[in-house]
Coordinates of C-alpha atoms in Angstrom, one line a residue:
X433 CA 55.2 -47.3 28.7
X434 CA 55.1 -50.3 26.6
X435 CA 52.3 -52.8 26.7
X436 CA 52.4 -56.3 25.7
X437 CA 49.9 -57.6 22.9
X438 CA 47.0 -59.4 24.0
X439 CA 47.9 -62.6 22.6
X440 CA 51.0 -62.7 24.4
X441 CA 49.1 -61.8 27.9
X442 CA 46.9 -65.0 26.9
X443 CA 49.5 -67.3 26.2
X444 CA 51.1 -66.3 29.7
X445 CA 48.1 -67.1 31.5
X446 CA 47.7 -70.6 29.7
X447 CA 51.6 -71.2 30.5
X448 CA 51.1 -70.6 33.9
X449 CA 47.9 -72.5 34.4
X450 CA 49.6 -75.6 32.3
X451 CA 52.6 -75.0 35.1
X452 CA 50.7 -74.6 38.3
X453 CA 51.4 -78.1 39.6
X454 CA 55.3 -77.4 39.3
X455 CA 55.1 -73.8 40.9
X456 CA 55.1 -73.4 44.7
X457 CA 52.5 -71.0 46.1
X458 CA 55.0 -68.2 46.5
X459 CA 55.7 -68.1 42.6
X460 CA 52.0 -68.1 42.1
X461 CA 51.2 -65.1 44.0
X462 CA 53.9 -63.3 42.7
X463 CA 52.5 -64.1 39.0
X464 CA 49.1 -63.2 40.4
X465 CA 50.3 -59.7 41.4
X466 CA 52.1 -59.2 38.0
X467 CA 48.9 -60.0 36.1
X468 CA 47.0 -57.7 38.2
X469 CA 49.5 -54.8 37.3
X470 CA 49.3 -56.0 33.3
X471 CA 45.0 -55.4 33.8
X472 CA 45.2 -52.2 35.7
X473 CA 47.6 -51.0 33.0
X474 CA 45.6 -52.1 30.0
X475 CA 42.1 -50.8 31.7
X476 CA 44.0 -47.4 32.2
X477 CA 45.0 -47.7 28.4
X478 CA 41.5 -48.6 27.5
X479 CA 39.9 -45.2 29.5
X480 CA 42.6 -43.2 27.8
X481 CA 41.7 -44.4 24.4
X482 CA 38.0 -43.6 25.1
X483 CA 38.6 -40.5 26.3
X484 CA 40.6 -39.5 23.3
X485 CA 37.9 -40.8 20.9
X486 CA 35.2 -38.9 23.0
X487 CA 37.4 -35.6 22.5
X488 CA 37.4 -36.5 18.6
X489 CA 33.8 -36.6 18.6
X490 CA 33.3 -33.5 20.4
X491 CA 35.4 -31.8 17.9
X492 CA 33.3 -33.5 15.1
X493 CA 30.2 -32.1 16.5
X494 CA 31.8 -28.2 17.0
X495 CA 32.8 -28.7 13.1
X496 CA 29.1 -29.5 12.0
X497 CA 27.4 -26.7 10.0
X498 CA 25.2 -24.4 12.2
X499 CA 21.9 -23.7 11.0
X500 CA 18.9 -21.8 12.5
X501 CA 15.2 -23.1 11.8
X502 CA 11.7 -21.7 11.8
X503 CA 8.4 -23.5 12.2
X504 CA 5.9 -23.6 9.5
X505 CA 2.7 -22.4 11.2
X506 CA -0.5 -21.1 9.3
X507 CA -1.1 -17.5 9.1
X508 CA -3.0 -14.9 7.0
X509 CA -1.1 -14.1 3.8
X510 CA -2.1 -11.1 1.7
X511 CA -1.0 -10.3 -2.0
X512 CA -0.8 -7.0 -3.6
X513 CA 0.0 -5.7 -7.1
X514 CA 1.2 -2.0 -7.6
X515 CA 0.1 0.5 -10.0
X516 CA 0.4 4.6 -9.9
X517 CA -2.1 7.3 -9.6
X518 CA -2.7 10.9 -9.0
X519 CA -4.8 12.7 -6.7
X520 CA -7.9 14.6 -8.3
X521 CA -10.9 16.7 -7.1
X522 CA -14.0 17.6 -8.9
X523 CA -13.9 21.0 -7.1
X524 CA -10.8 22.5 -8.4
X525 CA -11.9 25.2 -10.9
X526 CA -10.8 28.4 -12.3
X527 CA -13.4 31.3 -12.3
X528 CA -13.8 33.4 -15.5
X529 CA -15.7 36.7 -15.5
X530 CA -19.1 36.6 -17.6
X531 CA -18.5 40.0 -18.7
X532 CA -15.6 42.3 -19.9
X533 CA -14.4 45.5 -17.8
X534 CA -12.1 46.6 -15.3
X535 CA -11.7 44.4 -12.3
X536 CA -12.9 46.9 -9.8
X537 CA -12.0 44.8 -6.6
X538 CA -10.7 41.7 -5.4
X539 CA -12.9 40.7 -2.0
X540 CA -10.5 37.6 -1.1
X541 CA -7.3 36.5 -0.2
X542 CA -5.0 33.4 -1.4
X543 CA -5.9 30.9 1.1
X544 CA -9.0 32.0 2.4
X545 CA -12.0 29.9 3.3
X546 CA -15.0 30.9 1.3
X547 CA -18.6 29.7 1.4
X548 CA -21.0 28.8 -1.6
X549 CA -22.4 32.2 -3.0
X550 CA -19.8 34.4 -1.4
X551 CA -18.5 37.6 -3.4
X552 CA -15.0 37.3 -4.6
X553 CA -14.3 39.9 -7.0
X554 CA -16.3 42.7 -8.9
X555 CA -16.1 44.1 -12.3
X556 CA -16.5 47.9 -13.0
X557 CA -20.5 47.9 -13.7
X558 CA -21.0 52.0 -13.5
X559 CA -22.4 52.2 -17.0
X560 CA -24.6 49.4 -16.4
X561 CA -25.7 50.9 -13.1
X562 CA -26.6 54.3 -15.0
X563 CA -28.5 52.6 -17.6
X564 CA -30.5 50.6 -15.1
X565 CA -31.2 54.2 -13.2
X566 CA -32.5 55.6 -16.5
X567 CA -34.6 52.5 -17.2
X568 CA -36.2 52.5 -13.9
X569 CA -37.0 56.1 -14.2
X570 CA -38.9 55.2 -17.6
X571 CA -40.3 52.3 -16.4
X572 CA -41.9 54.1 -13.3
X573 CA -43.5 56.4 -15.9
X574 CA -44.6 53.4 -18.1
X575 CA -46.1 51.8 -15.3
X576 CA -48.1 54.6 -14.0
X577 CA -49.3 55.5 -17.6
X578 CA -50.3 51.6 -17.9
X579 CA -52.4 51.8 -14.8
X580 CA -54.3 54.8 -15.7
X581 CA -54.7 53.2 -19.2
X582 CA -55.8 49.8 -17.7
X583 CA -58.5 51.6 -15.3
X584 CA -59.9 53.8 -18.2
X585 CA -60.1 50.4 -20.2
X586 CA -61.9 48.8 -17.5
X587 CA -64.5 51.5 -17.6
X588 CA -65.0 51.2 -21.4
X589 CA -63.1 54.6 -21.8
X590 CA -60.3 55.4 -24.0
X591 CA -59.3 53.1 -27.3
X592 CA -57.9 49.7 -27.3
X593 CA -54.9 50.5 -29.2
X594 CA -53.8 53.5 -26.0
X595 CA -54.2 50.5 -23.7
X596 CA -52.1 48.2 -25.7
X597 CA -49.4 50.6 -26.3
X598 CA -49.1 51.5 -22.5
X599 CA -49.0 47.6 -21.7
X600 CA -46.2 47.0 -24.3
X601 CA -44.4 49.8 -23.3
X602 CA -44.2 48.7 -19.8
X603 CA -43.3 45.0 -20.6
X604 CA -40.4 46.2 -22.7
X605 CA -39.1 48.3 -20.1
X606 CA -39.4 45.3 -17.5
X607 CA -37.5 43.1 -20.2
X608 CA -34.7 45.7 -20.4
X609 CA -34.5 46.0 -16.7
X610 CA -34.2 42.3 -16.0
X611 CA -31.7 42.0 -18.9
X612 CA -29.5 44.6 -17.5
X613 CA -29.7 43.4 -13.8
X614 CA -28.8 39.8 -15.2
X615 CA -25.6 41.6 -17.1
X616 CA -25.1 43.5 -13.6
X617 CA -25.0 40.1 -11.5
X618 CA -22.2 39.0 -14.1
X619 CA -20.2 41.7 -13.0
X620 CA -19.9 40.0 -9.7
X621 CA -17.7 37.1 -9.3
X622 CA -19.2 34.3 -6.8
X623 CA -18.0 31.2 -5.2
X624 CA -20.0 28.1 -6.8
X625 CA -19.0 26.2 -4.0
X626 CA -17.5 26.3 -0.7
X627 CA -13.9 25.9 -0.7
X628 CA -10.3 27.7 -0.5
X629 CA -9.1 30.6 -2.8
X630 CA -6.1 28.9 -3.9
X631 CA -4.9 31.4 -6.6
X632 CA -5.8 34.9 -7.8
X633 CA -4.6 35.8 -11.1
X634 CA -4.9 39.2 -12.1
X635 CA -4.7 42.6 -9.9
X636 CA -7.4 44.7 -8.9
X637 CA -7.4 47.5 -11.7
X638 CA -6.5 45.2 -14.7
X639 CA -8.6 44.4 -17.6
X640 CA -10.9 41.5 -17.1
X641 CA -12.2 39.5 -20.1
X642 CA -14.4 36.1 -20.3
X643 CA -11.2 34.6 -21.8
X644 CA -9.2 35.3 -18.7
X645 CA -9.4 33.4 -15.4
X646 CA -9.7 35.4 -12.2
X647 CA -9.5 33.1 -9.1
X648 CA -8.6 29.2 -8.6
X649 CA -11.1 28.0 -6.2
X650 CA -10.4 24.4 -4.5
X651 CA -12.4 22.2 -2.2
X652 CA -10.5 19.3 -0.8
X653 CA -13.0 17.6 1.3
X654 CA -13.8 15.3 -1.6
X655 CA -10.7 13.8 -3.1
X656 CA -10.0 10.7 -4.9
X657 CA -7.3 8.9 -7.1
X658 CA -8.2 7.4 -10.6
X659 CA -5.9 4.9 -12.3
X660 CA -5.3 2.3 -15.1
X661 CA -5.4 -1.1 -14.2
X662 CA -4.4 -4.2 -16.6
X663 CA -7.2 -6.2 -18.0
X664 CA -5.3 -9.0 -16.2
X665 CA -6.6 -8.1 -13.0
X666 CA -10.4 -7.8 -14.1
X667 CA -11.5 -10.7 -12.0
X668 CA -9.6 -9.8 -8.6
X669 CA -10.6 -5.9 -8.5
X670 CA -13.9 -5.2 -7.7
X671 CA -15.8 -2.3 -5.9
X672 CA -14.6 -2.8 -2.2
X673 CA -11.3 -4.3 -3.0
X674 CA -8.7 -2.9 -0.1
X675 CA -6.2 -0.7 -1.1
X676 CA -3.1 0.6 0.6
X677 CA -2.4 4.4 -0.7
X678 CA 1.2 5.4 -0.2
X679 CA 2.2 9.1 -0.8
X680 CA 6.2 9.1 -1.5
X681 CA 6.3 13.0 -0.8
X682 CA 4.5 12.8 2.5
X683 CA 6.1 9.5 3.7
X684 CA 2.5 8.3 4.7
X685 CA 0.2 5.5 3.8
X686 CA -3.7 5.6 3.9
X687 CA -6.2 2.6 3.9
X688 CA -9.0 2.5 1.4
X689 CA -10.9 0.9 -0.9
X690 CA -12.2 0.7 -4.5
X691 CA -14.9 2.9 -4.9
X692 CA -15.7 3.1 -9.0
X693 CA -14.3 0.4 -11.4
X694 CA -15.0 1.2 -15.2
X695 CA -17.1 -1.3 -17.2
X696 CA -14.6 -0.3 -20.3
X697 CA -11.5 -1.7 -21.5
X698 CA -9.1 0.8 -23.4
X699 CA -8.4 -1.1 -26.6
X700 CA -5.3 1.0 -26.8
X701 CA -3.6 0.0 -23.6
X702 CA -5.9 -3.1 -22.4
X703 CA -6.7 -1.7 -19.1
X704 CA -9.7 -0.1 -17.4
X705 CA -10.0 2.8 -14.9
X706 CA -10.5 2.4 -11.1
X707 CA -11.6 5.3 -8.6
X708 CA -10.4 5.1 -5.1
X709 CA -12.0 8.0 -2.7
X710 CA -9.6 9.3 -0.5
X711 CA -10.9 10.1 3.3
X712 CA -10.7 13.3 4.7
X713 CA -6.9 14.3 5.7
X714 CA -6.5 17.5 6.6
X715 CA -4.7 19.6 4.5
X716 CA -1.7 17.4 3.6
X717 CA -3.3 16.1 -0.1
X718 CA -3.2 18.3 -3.0
X719 CA -4.7 17.9 -6.5
X720 CA -2.0 16.2 -9.0
X721 CA -0.3 14.8 -6.1
X722 CA 1.4 11.4 -7.2
X723 CA 0.4 8.1 -5.2
X724 CA 1.3 4.5 -5.3
X725 CA -1.7 2.2 -5.1
X726 CA -1.1 -1.4 -3.9
X727 CA -4.2 -3.4 -4.7
X728 CA -5.3 -6.8 -2.8
X729 CA -6.0 -9.2 -5.5
X730 CA -5.5 -12.4 -3.2
X731 CA -5.9 -13.6 0.2
X732 CA -5.8 -16.7 2.4
X733 CA -6.2 -16.7 6.4
X734 CA -4.3 -20.1 6.6
X735 CA -1.4 -20.0 4.4
X736 CA 2.0 -21.6 4.8
X737 CA 4.4 -18.8 4.4
X738 CA 8.2 -18.7 4.2
X739 CA 10.9 -16.2 3.5
X740 CA 11.3 -16.4 -0.4
X741 CA 15.1 -16.4 0.1
X742 CA 15.3 -19.9 1.8
X743 CA 13.3 -21.4 -1.2
X744 CA 15.8 -22.5 -3.9
X745 CA 15.6 -24.2 -7.4
X746 CA 17.0 -27.2 -9.3
X747 CA 18.7 -27.0 -12.5
X748 CA 15.3 -28.1 -13.6
X749 CA 13.5 -25.1 -12.1
X750 CA 11.8 -26.9 -9.3
X751 CA 11.4 -25.6 -5.7
X752 CA 13.0 -27.0 -2.8
X753 CA 13.6 -26.2 0.8
X754 CA 15.8 -28.0 3.5
X755 CA 14.1 -29.1 6.9
X756 CA 15.5 -30.8 9.8
X757 CA 15.3 -34.8 10.0
X758 CA 16.3 -36.6 13.6
X759 CA 17.7 -39.7 13.9
X760 CA 18.3 -40.9 17.3
X761 CA 20.5 -38.0 18.9
X762 CA 21.9 -37.0 15.5
X763 CA 20.1 -34.2 13.5
X764 CA 20.3 -34.0 9.7
X765 CA 19.3 -31.8 6.8
X766 CA 16.8 -33.2 4.3
X767 CA 15.7 -31.8 0.9
X768 CA 12.0 -31.5 0.5
X769 CA 10.7 -30.4 -3.0
X770 CA 7.6 -27.9 -2.7
X771 CA 5.0 -26.1 -4.8
X772 CA 5.0 -22.5 -4.5
X773 CA 2.1 -20.1 -4.9
X774 CA 2.0 -16.2 -4.8
X775 CA 4.9 -14.2 -3.5
X776 CA 4.8 -10.7 -1.9
X777 CA 7.5 -8.6 -0.4
X778 CA 9.8 -11.3 0.6
X779 CA 7.2 -13.7 1.5
X780 CA 6.3 -16.8 -0.7
X781 CA 3.3 -19.1 -0.2
X782 CA 3.9 -22.9 0.1
X783 CA 0.7 -24.8 -1.3
X784 CA 2.4 -28.4 -0.8
X785 CA 5.5 -30.5 0.3
X786 CA 5.4 -29.3 3.8
X787 CA 3.0 -29.4 6.8
X788 CA 1.7 -27.4 9.6
X789 CA 5.0 -27.5 12.5
X790 CA 7.6 -28.4 9.8
X791 CA 10.9 -27.3 11.2
X792 CA 12.6 -25.4 8.2
X793 CA 16.0 -24.4 7.9
X794 CA 16.1 -20.9 7.7
X795 CA 19.7 -19.6 8.2
X796 CA 22.5 -21.7 6.4
X797 CA 19.9 -23.4 4.1
X798 CA 22.4 -22.7 1.2
X799 CA 25.5 -24.1 3.2
X800 CA 24.1 -27.7 3.6
X801 CA 23.4 -30.4 1.3
X802 CA 20.8 -33.4 1.5
X803 CA 21.5 -36.0 4.0
X804 CA 24.4 -33.6 5.5
X805 CA 24.3 -33.7 9.4
X806 CA 23.9 -30.1 11.0
X807 CA 24.0 -28.6 14.5
X808 CA 21.3 -26.0 15.6
X809 CA 22.7 -22.8 16.5

């Protein structure tokens, strides 16, 4: 269908008005009908054009970059630094015999729980026992002689020399007996503390010497980790500082805290030692076991925190993010410069640049530019 230009339509209207006096009523009615038809056709065309424009706008909206947002809200933020250490215990000892001889008997087995003072092993002491028996016989005679001489001396009977000789003989034998009994006690290996027999090294019947360990005794009730911390953390690491202790071999993490902090800085590596006492935790932990320590050196209860992946940098190294800005019914991406703080495990602290409640573009931020119109997914 062809349409007359608007100027042509207006000229026709003007001509019709100018010739109205020369036309009869029937002609005017026909002309009126013709003009109504033209108006209807133009109105229909205008509606069609408006529809096309709307469809074009809808297609434009569909082609806008899709973005997702998050709302910046205050939350607790904790920063940790990681160091390594090993599990230790003060009650992990090798027991050595104090005398030499054949290992007569081992009274315990590996893995056995023992109490303090319990007999663990004995070294052959028959020769000592024979000597003790002989001395006891001599001592009995010496004591009897001394007792008689003492009674006589009290009655001023006998010489002082006889009394002193009897006394000296008795005391000498007492001392010898005490020495042999002490040596006999050394032939017995006893537990210095309650614990578990972790290892038995020789077999019964083998020769034992003071240079050869017999048994390893371990107590796992009081375990700790010692580690070196860089001097730069001196101000943030104190007694009571929270620590997360992870054991790669167990796949578990414990909550603990610093129990000791050394007052000495090693000049060779500029570090100081810290101790972390471990809670009693069954039989999982072992001495020398590797541990990862994450020590808390910064916390903020009301921090604005964002994923570090959405914080970008300019060519000069300045940090910025994209936020949403509304203009009427349209939404745009707006670049905002920010000041960042600590970063930990994919989260970064925002010190300035945004406020509580700011809508931050989280997904699609790397695909937009400042002032670009966007659409929320």
